[in-house]
Structures are given as C-alpha cells and as structure tokens.
PDB file of C-alpha atoms in Angstrom:
ATOM      1  CA  MET A   1     -12.545-136.201  23.035  1.00 98.00           C
ATOM      2  CA  ILE A   2      -9.358-137.458  23.811  1.00 99.00           C
ATOM      3  CA  ASP A   3      -6.223-135.160  22.909  1.00 99.00           C
ATOM      4  CA  ILE A   4      -2.790-137.632  21.927  1.00 98.00           C
ATOM      5  CA  ASN A   5      -0.370-135.014  21.600  1.00 98.00           C
ATOM      6  CA  ALA A   6      -0.280-132.126  23.698  1.00 99.00           C
ATOM      7  CA  PHE A   7       2.579-130.044  25.333  1.00 99.00           C
ATOM      8  CA  ALA A   8       3.520-128.243  28.537  1.00 98.00           C
ATOM      9  CA  GLY A   9       6.571-126.286  28.985  1.00 97.00           C
ATOM     10  CA  PRO A  10       8.233-123.037  27.946  1.00 96.00           C
ATOM     11  CA  TRP A  11       8.695-122.918  23.952  1.00 95.00           C
ATOM     12  CA  PRO A  12      12.408-120.855  23.160  1.00 93.00           C
ATOM     13  CA  PHE A  13      11.241-119.299  20.035  1.00 92.00           C
ATOM     14  CA  ARG A  14       7.733-117.213  20.676  1.00 92.00           C
ATOM     15  CA  ALA A  15       5.637-117.002  23.671  1.00 94.00           C
ATOM     16  CA  LEU A  16       2.684-119.346  24.148  1.00 95.00           C
ATOM     17  CA  PRO A  17      -0.772-118.548  25.270  1.00 94.00           C
ATOM     18  CA  ALA A  18      -0.588-121.467  27.820  1.00 96.00           C
ATOM     19  CA  THR A  19       2.508-122.885  29.150  1.00 96.00           C
ATOM     20  CA  LEU A  20       1.615-124.050  32.988  1.00 97.00           C
ATOM     21  CA  PRO A  21      -0.060-127.772  32.901  1.00 98.00           C
ATOM     22  CA  ALA A  22      -3.450-126.268  34.733  1.00 97.00           C
ATOM     23  CA  ASP A  23      -3.618-123.685  31.669  1.00 98.00           C
ATOM     24  CA  VAL A  24      -3.028-126.321  28.837  1.00 98.00           C
ATOM     25  CA  ALA A  25      -5.523-128.230  30.717  1.00 98.00           C
ATOM     26  CA  THR A  26      -7.929-125.153  30.844  1.00 98.00           C
ATOM     27  CA  MET A  27      -7.330-124.517  27.411  1.00 97.00           C
ATOM     28  CA  LEU A  28      -8.092-128.178  26.040  1.00 98.00           C
ATOM     29  CA  GLN A  29     -11.385-128.212  28.373  1.00 98.00           C
ATOM     30  CA  GLU A  30     -12.932-125.116  26.978  1.00 97.00           C
ATOM     31  CA  ALA A  31     -12.125-126.524  23.493  1.00 96.00           C
ATOM     32  CA  GLY A  32     -14.350-129.862  24.783  1.00 97.00           C
ATOM     33  CA  ILE A  33     -11.391-132.393  25.440  1.00 98.00           C
ATOM     34  CA  ALA A  34     -11.915-134.602  28.047  1.00 98.00           C
ATOM     35  CA  ARG A  35      -8.482-136.327  28.583  1.00 98.00           C
ATOM     36  CA  ALA A  36      -5.000-135.374  26.806  1.00 99.00           C
ATOM     37  CA  LEU A  37      -2.210-136.905  26.686  1.00 98.00           C
ATOM     38  CA  VAL A  38       0.983-134.297  27.652  1.00 99.00           C
ATOM     39  CA  SER A  39       4.273-134.184  27.106  1.00 99.00           C
ATOM     40  CA  PRO A  40       7.360-131.584  28.379  1.00 99.00           C
ATOM     41  CA  LEU A  41       8.619-128.990  25.665  1.00 98.00           C
ATOM     42  CA  GLU A  42      11.369-128.579  27.768  1.00 98.00           C
ATOM     43  CA  ALA A  43      12.555-132.381  26.879  1.00 98.00           C
ATOM     44  CA  LEU A  44      13.592-131.290  23.289  1.00 98.00           C
ATOM     45  CA  PHE A  45      16.482-129.220  25.050  1.00 97.00           C
ATOM     46  CA  PHE A  46      17.405-130.727  28.114  1.00 97.00           C
ATOM     47  CA  GLU A  47      20.598-132.889  28.333  1.00 95.00           C
ATOM     48  CA  ASP A  48      18.433-135.634  29.697  1.00 97.00           C
ATOM     49  CA  PRO A  49      15.136-135.344  28.951  1.00 98.00           C
ATOM     50  CA  HIS A  50      13.686-137.362  31.685  1.00 98.00           C
ATOM     51  CA  ILE A  51      14.542-134.544  33.826  1.00 98.00           C
ATOM     52  CA  ALA A  52      11.590-132.384  32.009  1.00 98.00           C
ATOM     53  CA  ASN A  53       9.629-135.197  32.664  1.00 98.00           C
ATOM     54  CA  GLU A  54       9.767-134.985  36.307  1.00 98.00           C
ATOM     55  CA  ARG A  55       9.106-131.429  35.982  1.00 98.00           C
ATOM     56  CA  LEU A  56       6.358-131.593  34.513  1.00 98.00           C
ATOM     57  CA  ALA A  57       4.548-134.765  36.321  1.00 97.00           C
ATOM     58  CA  ALA A  58       5.394-132.593  39.781  1.00 96.00           C
ATOM     59  CA  ARG A  59       3.080-130.049  38.128  1.00 96.00           C
ATOM     60  CA  LEU A  60      -0.253-132.422  37.019  1.00 97.00           C
ATOM     61  CA  GLN A  61      -3.193-132.439  38.922  1.00 91.00           C
ATOM     62  CA  PRO A  62      -3.974-136.474  39.816  1.00 88.00           C
ATOM     63  CA  ASP A  63      -7.345-136.500  39.307  1.00 90.00           C
ATOM     64  CA  GLY A  64      -6.534-133.711  36.157  1.00 95.00           C
ATOM     65  CA  ILE A  65      -7.346-134.534  32.263  1.00 98.00           C
ATOM     66  CA  LEU A  66      -3.690-134.245  31.611  1.00 98.00           C
ATOM     67  CA  LEU A  67      -1.958-137.898  31.331  1.00 98.00           C
ATOM     68  CA  PRO A  68       1.769-137.972  31.133  1.00 98.00           C
ATOM     69  CA  CYS A  69       3.492-138.856  28.263  1.00 99.00           C
ATOM     70  CA  ALA A  70       7.008-139.197  28.807  1.00 99.00           C
ATOM     71  CA  ALA A  71       9.717-137.723  26.478  1.00 99.00           C
ATOM     72  CA  ILE A  72      13.265-140.202  25.733  1.00 99.00           C
ATOM     73  CA  ASN A  73      16.145-140.267  24.412  1.00 99.00           C
ATOM     74  CA  PRO A  74      17.287-143.835  23.675  1.00 99.00           C
ATOM     75  CA  THR A  75      20.801-143.115  22.671  1.00 98.00           C
ATOM     76  CA  LEU A  76      21.310-142.005  26.229  1.00 99.00           C
ATOM     77  CA  ALA A  77      22.886-144.716  28.712  1.00 98.00           C
ATOM     78  CA  ASN A  78      19.779-144.250  31.160  1.00 97.00           C
ATOM     79  CA  TRP A  79      17.045-144.911  28.860  1.00 98.00           C
ATOM     80  CA  GLU A  80      15.853-148.197  30.407  1.00 98.00           C
ATOM     81  CA  ARG A  81      15.889-146.363  33.920  1.00 98.00           C
ATOM     82  CA  SER A  82      14.075-143.582  32.606  1.00 98.00           C
ATOM     83  CA  LEU A  83      11.176-145.670  30.537  1.00 98.00           C
ATOM     84  CA  ARG A  84      10.866-147.634  34.104  1.00 98.00           C
ATOM     85  CA  VAL A  85      10.699-144.708  36.173  1.00 98.00           C
ATOM     86  CA  SER A  86       8.319-143.270  34.110  1.00 98.00           C
ATOM     87  CA  GLN A  87       6.040-146.046  33.898  1.00 98.00           C
ATOM     88  CA  GLU A  88       6.340-146.916  37.561  1.00 97.00           C
ATOM     89  CA  GLU A  89       6.700-143.921  39.312  1.00 96.00           C
ATOM     90  CA  ILE A  90       5.421-140.999  37.308  1.00 96.00           C
ATOM     91  CA  GLY A  91       2.747-142.766  35.994  1.00 96.00           C
ATOM     92  CA  ALA A  92       3.293-142.109  31.954  1.00 98.00           C
ATOM     93  CA  ARG A  93       0.562-143.671  29.859  1.00 98.00           C
ATOM     94  CA  ALA A  94       3.070-143.162  26.694  1.00 99.00           C
ATOM     95  CA  VAL A  95       6.091-142.595  25.495  1.00 99.00           C
ATOM     96  CA  VAL A  96       7.368-139.867  23.287  1.00 99.00           C
ATOM     97  CA  LEU A  97      10.255-139.663  20.825  1.00 99.00           C
ATOM     98  CA  HIS A  98      12.012-136.765  19.411  1.00 99.00           C
ATOM     99  CA  PRO A  99      15.142-138.407  17.163  1.00 99.00           C
ATOM    100  CA  ASN A 100      15.282-134.745  15.191  1.00 98.00           C
ATOM    101  CA  TYR A 101      15.938-132.897  17.965  1.00 98.00           C
ATOM    102  CA  HIS A 102      18.169-135.758  19.966  1.00 98.00           C
ATOM    103  CA  CYS A 103      20.040-136.338  16.867  1.00 98.00           C
ATOM    104  CA  TYR A 104      19.479-140.446  15.961  1.00 99.00           C
ATOM    105  CA  GLU A 105      17.292-141.749  13.033  1.00 98.00           C
ATOM    106  CA  PRO A 106      13.939-143.394  14.020  1.00 98.00           C
ATOM    107  CA  ASP A 107      15.476-146.963  12.430  1.00 98.00           C
ATOM    108  CA  SER A 108      18.375-147.129  14.262  1.00 98.00           C
ATOM    109  CA  GLU A 109      19.534-149.789  16.802  1.00 98.00           C
ATOM    110  CA  PRO A 110      18.796-147.125  20.122  1.00 98.00           C
ATOM    111  CA  ALA A 111      15.249-146.791  18.805  1.00 99.00           C
ATOM    112  CA  ARG A 112      14.246-150.191  17.643  1.00 98.00           C
ATOM    113  CA  ALA A 113      15.249-151.044  21.248  1.00 98.00           C
ATOM    114  CA  LEU A 114      13.337-148.419  22.800  1.00 99.00           C
ATOM    115  CA  LEU A 115      10.480-149.607  20.472  1.00 99.00           C
ATOM    116  CA  ALA A 116      10.638-153.257  21.761  1.00 98.00           C
ATOM    117  CA  ALA A 117      10.669-152.736  25.258  1.00 99.00           C
ATOM    118  CA  ALA A 118       7.799-149.986  25.207  1.00 99.00           C
ATOM    119  CA  GLY A 119       6.008-152.732  23.643  1.00 98.00           C
ATOM    120  CA  LYS A 120       6.727-155.120  26.279  1.00 98.00           C
ATOM    121  CA  ALA A 121       6.212-152.448  28.654  1.00 98.00           C
ATOM    122  CA  GLY A 122       2.594-151.881  27.009  1.00 98.00           C
ATOM    123  CA  LEU A 123       3.197-148.387  26.481  1.00 98.00           C
ATOM    124  CA  PRO A 124       2.412-146.539  23.067  1.00 99.00           C
ATOM    125  CA  VAL A 125       5.015-144.822  21.320  1.00 99.00           C
ATOM    126  CA  LEU A 126       4.423-141.425  19.720  1.00 99.00           C
ATOM    127  CA  ILE A 127       7.344-140.773  17.067  1.00 99.00           C
ATOM    128  CA  GLN A 128       7.258-136.865  16.349  1.00 99.00           C
ATOM    129  CA  LEU A 129       8.254-136.234  13.112  1.00 99.00           C
ATOM    130  CA  ARG A 130       8.333-132.576  13.418  1.00 98.00           C
ATOM    131  CA  MET A 131       7.400-129.932  15.667  1.00 97.00           C
ATOM    132  CA  GLN A 132       6.562-127.210  13.426  1.00 90.00           C
ATOM    133  CA  ASP A 133       7.329-126.359   9.688  1.00 84.00           C
ATOM    134  CA  LEU A 134      10.662-125.420   8.920  1.00 78.00           C
ATOM    135  CA  ARG A 135       9.942-122.776   7.459  1.00 84.00           C
ATOM    136  CA  ALA A 136       8.938-121.641  10.557  1.00 81.00           C
ATOM    137  CA  GLN A 137      11.542-122.403  13.030  1.00 82.00           C
ATOM    138  CA  HIS A 138      14.475-119.778  13.600  1.00 86.00           C
ATOM    139  CA  PRO A 139      17.020-119.211  10.728  1.00 85.00           C
ATOM    140  CA  LEU A 140      19.816-120.324  13.128  1.00 87.00           C
ATOM    141  CA  CYS A 141      17.654-123.513  14.633  1.00 87.00           C
ATOM    142  CA  LYS A 142      16.645-125.375  11.572  1.00 91.00           C
ATOM    143  CA  VAL A 143      15.579-128.850  12.859  1.00 95.00           C
ATOM    144  CA  PRO A 144      15.073-131.429  10.076  1.00 95.00           C
ATOM    145  CA  ASP A 145      12.201-133.609  10.022  1.00 97.00           C
ATOM    146  CA  VAL A 146      12.410-137.152  11.035  1.00 98.00           C
ATOM    147  CA  SER A 147      11.692-139.599   7.517  1.00 98.00           C
ATOM    148  CA  ALA A 148       7.739-140.961   7.736  1.00 98.00           C
ATOM    149  CA  GLU A 149       9.292-143.692   5.878  1.00 98.00           C
ATOM    150  CA  LYS A 150      12.465-144.566   8.523  1.00 99.00           C
ATOM    151  CA  THR A 151       9.595-144.291  11.133  1.00 99.00           C
ATOM    152  CA  LEU A 152       7.558-146.992   9.382  1.00 99.00           C
ATOM    153  CA  ALA A 153      10.165-149.185   9.091  1.00 98.00           C
ATOM    154  CA  ALA A 154      11.153-148.774  12.751  1.00 98.00           C
ATOM    155  CA  ALA A 155       7.429-149.600  13.573  1.00 99.00           C
ATOM    156  CA  GLU A 156       7.632-152.957  11.525  1.00 98.00           C
ATOM    157  CA  SER A 157      11.069-154.116  13.407  1.00 97.00           C
ATOM    158  CA  ALA A 158       9.092-154.020  16.506  1.00 98.00           C
ATOM    159  CA  PRO A 159       5.681-155.520  15.931  1.00 97.00           C
ATOM    160  CA  ASP A 160       4.616-155.586  19.489  1.00 97.00           C
ATOM    161  CA  ALA A 161       5.139-151.948  19.689  1.00 98.00           C
ATOM    162  CA  ARG A 162       1.822-149.394  19.241  1.00 99.00           C
ATOM    163  CA  VAL A 163       3.596-146.445  17.172  1.00 99.00           C
ATOM    164  CA  ILE A 164       1.760-143.166  16.306  1.00 99.00           C
ATOM    165  CA  LEU A 165       3.521-140.958  13.915  1.00 99.00           C
ATOM    166  CA  GLY A 166       3.173-137.354  15.366  1.00 99.00           C
ATOM    167  CA  GLY A 167       3.207-134.414  13.601  1.00 98.00           C
ATOM    168  CA  ILE A 168       2.487-135.912  10.198  1.00 98.00           C
ATOM    169  CA  ARG A 169       1.395-134.597   6.873  1.00 98.00           C
ATOM    170  CA  LEU A 170      -1.283-135.358   4.534  1.00 98.00           C
ATOM    171  CA  ALA A 171       0.948-136.173   1.687  1.00 97.00           C
ATOM    172  CA  GLU A 172       3.047-138.105   3.708  1.00 98.00           C
ATOM    173  CA  VAL A 173       0.102-140.210   5.133  1.00 98.00           C
ATOM    174  CA  ILE A 174      -1.309-140.816   1.354  1.00 98.00           C
ATOM    175  CA  ALA A 175       2.555-141.709   0.051  1.00 98.00           C
ATOM    176  CA  GLN A 176       2.682-144.103   3.361  1.00 98.00           C
ATOM    177  CA  ALA A 177      -0.919-145.119   3.223  1.00 98.00           C
ATOM    178  CA  SER A 178      -0.446-148.733   1.834  1.00 98.00           C
ATOM    179  CA  ARG A 179       2.619-149.635   4.174  1.00 98.00           C
ATOM    180  CA  ILE A 180       0.206-147.884   7.014  1.00 98.00           C
ATOM    181  CA  ARG A 181      -2.737-150.072   6.261  1.00 98.00           C
ATOM    182  CA  ALA A 182      -0.251-153.196   6.220  1.00 98.00           C
ATOM    183  CA  LEU A 183       1.073-152.444   9.660  1.00 99.00           C
ATOM    184  CA  PRO A 184      -1.396-153.525  12.160  1.00 98.00           C
ATOM    185  CA  ASN A 185       0.492-151.214  15.084  1.00 99.00           C
ATOM    186  CA  VAL A 186       0.663-148.077  13.597  1.00 99.00           C
ATOM    187  CA  TRP A 187      -1.489-144.966  14.276  1.00 99.00           C
ATOM    188  CA  ILE A 188      -1.309-141.573  13.176  1.00 99.00           C
ATOM    189  CA  GLU A 189      -2.611-137.976  14.770  1.00 98.00           C
ATOM    190  CA  LEU A 190      -4.034-134.894  13.278  1.00 97.00           C
ATOM    191  CA  SER A 191      -2.110-131.901  14.866  1.00 97.00           C
ATOM    192  CA  GLN A 192      -0.288-131.285  11.255  1.00 96.00           C
ATOM    193  CA  VAL A 193      -2.772-132.648   8.660  1.00 96.00           C
ATOM    194  CA  GLU A 194      -3.176-129.303   6.988  1.00 90.00           C
ATOM    195  CA  HIS A 195      -4.829-129.326   3.737  1.00 83.00           C
ATOM    196  CA  VAL A 196      -8.555-128.583   2.596  1.00 80.00           C
ATOM    197  CA  ASP A 197     -10.168-131.659   2.936  1.00 87.00           C
ATOM    198  CA  GLY A 198      -7.427-133.397   4.948  1.00 92.00           C
ATOM    199  CA  LEU A 199      -9.207-135.522   7.337  1.00 96.00           C
ATOM    200  CA  ARG A 200     -11.568-136.779   5.054  1.00 96.00           C
ATOM    201  CA  LYS A 201      -8.299-137.564   2.412  1.00 97.00           C
ATOM    202  CA  ALA A 202      -6.551-139.271   5.395  1.00 98.00           C
ATOM    203  CA  ILE A 203      -9.729-141.693   5.846  1.00 98.00           C
ATOM    204  CA  SER A 204      -9.805-142.638   2.263  1.00 97.00           C
ATOM    205  CA  ALA A 205      -6.094-143.642   2.432  1.00 98.00           C
ATOM    206  CA  ILE A 206      -5.904-145.343   6.129  1.00 98.00           C
ATOM    207  CA  GLY A 207      -9.595-145.610   7.725  1.00 98.00           C
ATOM    208  CA  ALA A 208     -10.516-144.310  10.534  1.00 98.00           C
ATOM    209  CA  ASP A 209      -9.269-146.706  12.843  1.00 98.00           C
ATOM    210  CA  ARG A 210      -6.046-145.186  12.090  1.00 99.00           C
ATOM    211  CA  ILE A 211      -6.724-142.037  12.715  1.00 99.00           C
ATOM    212  CA  LEU A 212      -6.574-140.126  16.150  1.00 99.00           C
ATOM    213  CA  LEU A 213      -7.221-136.975  17.389  1.00 98.00           C
ATOM    214  CA  GLY A 214      -4.431-134.507  18.484  1.00 98.00           C
ATOM    215  CA  THR A 215      -3.977-130.927  18.564  1.00 98.00           C
ATOM    216  CA  GLY A 216      -0.231-129.969  19.199  1.00 98.00           C
ATOM    217  CA  ALA A 217      -1.534-127.365  21.711  1.00 98.00           C
ATOM    218  CA  PRO A 218      -0.334-125.273  22.570  1.00 98.00           C
ATOM    219  CA  LEU A 219       2.016-124.375  19.623  1.00 96.00           C
ATOM    220  CA  PHE A 220      -1.049-125.135  17.742  1.00 95.00           C
ATOM    221  CA  ASN A 221      -4.537-123.587  18.078  1.00 94.00           C
ATOM    222  CA  VAL A 222      -6.842-125.969  19.145  1.00 95.00           C
ATOM    223  CA  ARG A 223      -9.540-124.823  17.118  1.00 92.00           C
ATOM    224  CA  SER A 224      -8.016-125.872  14.181  1.00 90.00           C
ATOM    225  CA  SER A 225      -8.142-129.194  14.882  1.00 89.00           C
ATOM    226  CA  LEU A 226     -11.646-129.300  15.778  1.00 91.00           C
ATOM    227  CA  LEU A 227     -12.433-127.433  12.364  1.00 93.00           C
ATOM    228  CA  LYS A 228     -10.910-130.232  10.902  1.00 94.00           C
ATOM    229  CA  LEU A 229     -13.536-132.393  12.831  1.00 94.00           C
ATOM    230  CA  GLU A 230     -16.470-130.242  11.370  1.00 91.00           C
ATOM    231  CA  GLU A 231     -15.362-130.006   7.940  1.00 90.00           C
ATOM    232  CA  GLY A 232     -14.539-133.671   7.863  1.00 88.00           C
ATOM    233  CA  ARG A 233     -18.327-134.981   7.051  1.00 90.00           C
ATOM    234  CA  LEU A 234     -17.428-137.693   9.627  1.00 95.00           C
ATOM    235  CA  SER A 235     -20.273-140.248  10.208  1.00 96.00           C
ATOM    236  CA  ASP A 236     -20.823-141.005  13.724  1.00 96.00           C
ATOM    237  CA  GLN A 237     -18.680-143.961  13.783  1.00 98.00           C
ATOM    238  CA  GLU A 238     -15.841-142.105  12.557  1.00 98.00           C
ATOM    239  CA  ARG A 239     -15.839-139.280  14.973  1.00 98.00           C
ATOM    240  CA  ALA A 240     -16.036-141.705  17.651  1.00 98.00           C
ATOM    241  CA  ALA A 241     -13.257-143.350  16.586  1.00 98.00           C
ATOM    242  CA  ILE A 242     -11.218-140.642  15.806  1.00 98.00           C
ATOM    243  CA  THR A 243     -12.173-138.418  19.054  1.00 98.00           C
ATOM    244  CA  ARG A 244     -12.274-141.385  21.495  1.00 97.00           C
ATOM    245  CA  GLN A 245     -12.331-144.920  20.699  1.00 98.00           C
ATOM    246  CA  ASN A 246      -8.970-145.622  19.183  1.00 98.00           C
ATOM    247  CA  ALA A 247      -7.397-143.379  21.983  1.00 98.00           C
ATOM    248  CA  ARG A 248      -9.038-145.041  24.493  1.00 98.00           C
ATOM    249  CA  GLU A 249      -7.903-148.516  23.409  1.00 96.00           C
ATOM    250  CA  LEU A 250      -4.575-147.296  22.910  1.00 96.00           C
ATOM    251  CA  LEU A 251      -4.290-145.524  26.751  1.00 95.00           C
ATOM    252  CA  ALA A 252      -5.927-147.980  28.142  1.00 91.00           C
ATOM    253  CA  ILE A 253      -8.640-145.265  29.888  1.00 89.00           C
TER     254      ILE A 253
END
C-alpha cells in the first residue's frame, strides 16, 4: 500500500506516537504501508518552510519507504527557488500547501502561480484543507479550514497541475462531487473522511479512480485508515486503485 499523506516532526500541541522519520516509517511498515509521501510538520510554523523541508530530507533514508513532499509557501519571494531545490536537490516527489497556516487563499494569484509551476515541473500538489478538527485545536490557536470550493477553483485554473485535496471531509466530497468528477486533475485522500460507510459513499460520489489512501499519521492512527478499507466492501479493483495504482500513477513510482 502507498500512503499519500503522512507527516514527520514534532507537533507543538500534543505528544505524537512518532516524530522522527525512522519511527514514522516503522509505524507505517508495521501497518502494511510499503511507501509513503511524507511532509514536515515544522513547515507549518517556520517562517520559511523550506528550512523544514531540508531538515526532514537530511533525516530520510535514501532507500527507505518515505518519499519527501516539500511544503512551500507561495507568498514568499523565494518560492520558485524552493520549488526547484526541492525537486532537484531534495528529491521531492510532490508539493504540499497549507493556505490556512500560511495565511493565503488557495485560489489567490500566488497559489495559482505555484500550481502552474508545479504542473510544469511534473510535481503533484497536495492542498491540505485542515490538519485537524477545529474543535480539537488549542483555544488560542484556532486555524480555520481551507475552502474546498476555492481549492477546486484553483485546480480548475491550472489544468496541468495534479491536485490532491488533503484532509477533506465526506460532506465536502459529496457537496463538490460533480465538480471533482468534472476536473480530471483532482483527487482526494482519506485521512479525514470519517463517517459510517464513508469510503463507500465517497466511491459512489466520485469513483475509486479519484481516491487515494492517506493516513495522516502520526497525527492520526494508521489503523483507522485501514479500517476504512476493511469496512468499505471494496472490490479487488477498487482496493488496488485506492491503495496502490492511483498513487503510483501520480508519483511515478
């Protein structure tokens, strides 16, 4: 299986079961994950997230299961250099955006410019709609959710960019289903699709070819994502698409 949305590094609001990349890799492997796209949690809080990318890359095993996903803030003057260095020197397989933590809208001009550049570079872009439920956040550190509607507008404006909606909820999938189906460059991941029979409903709404396995580990329990697969009444073809094939095509692995 391939996990499209894992993290490494410390989280300032609670202790995580794993923070070091090696420990995250072990946790994922024990759950049956063969490869995982991993991004640095520190990037949400650093003035320049690229420093967090470099710190994470220095800790990754060259032959390990973790693939670097570079966090980039398109409102910074150095974002184009960060994108180039992330791909050419760090070996990033994708880019992640955190519009809420970095204080911009996903359909803003800087975000659209980055999507276009990432599309030209052949790097998928994961746009994280939320890291966790607003109710679980520290009372003095409430970070609002990113608009799924605006994120889809950004994806529509950059047809060459392959966009993954990270942290999306089932209600948003259903509400935006027709738009997602109409955009061939959009996928979702499962880490926060939390609902009774949620995976089955997501498949009915947009199709298994638009869904990727994402655990959100170590912020979320890896087993909860695997339970979604077990309870989803998946055909062999659906399971293969969601757990492997879609991610392989996106990441070229």
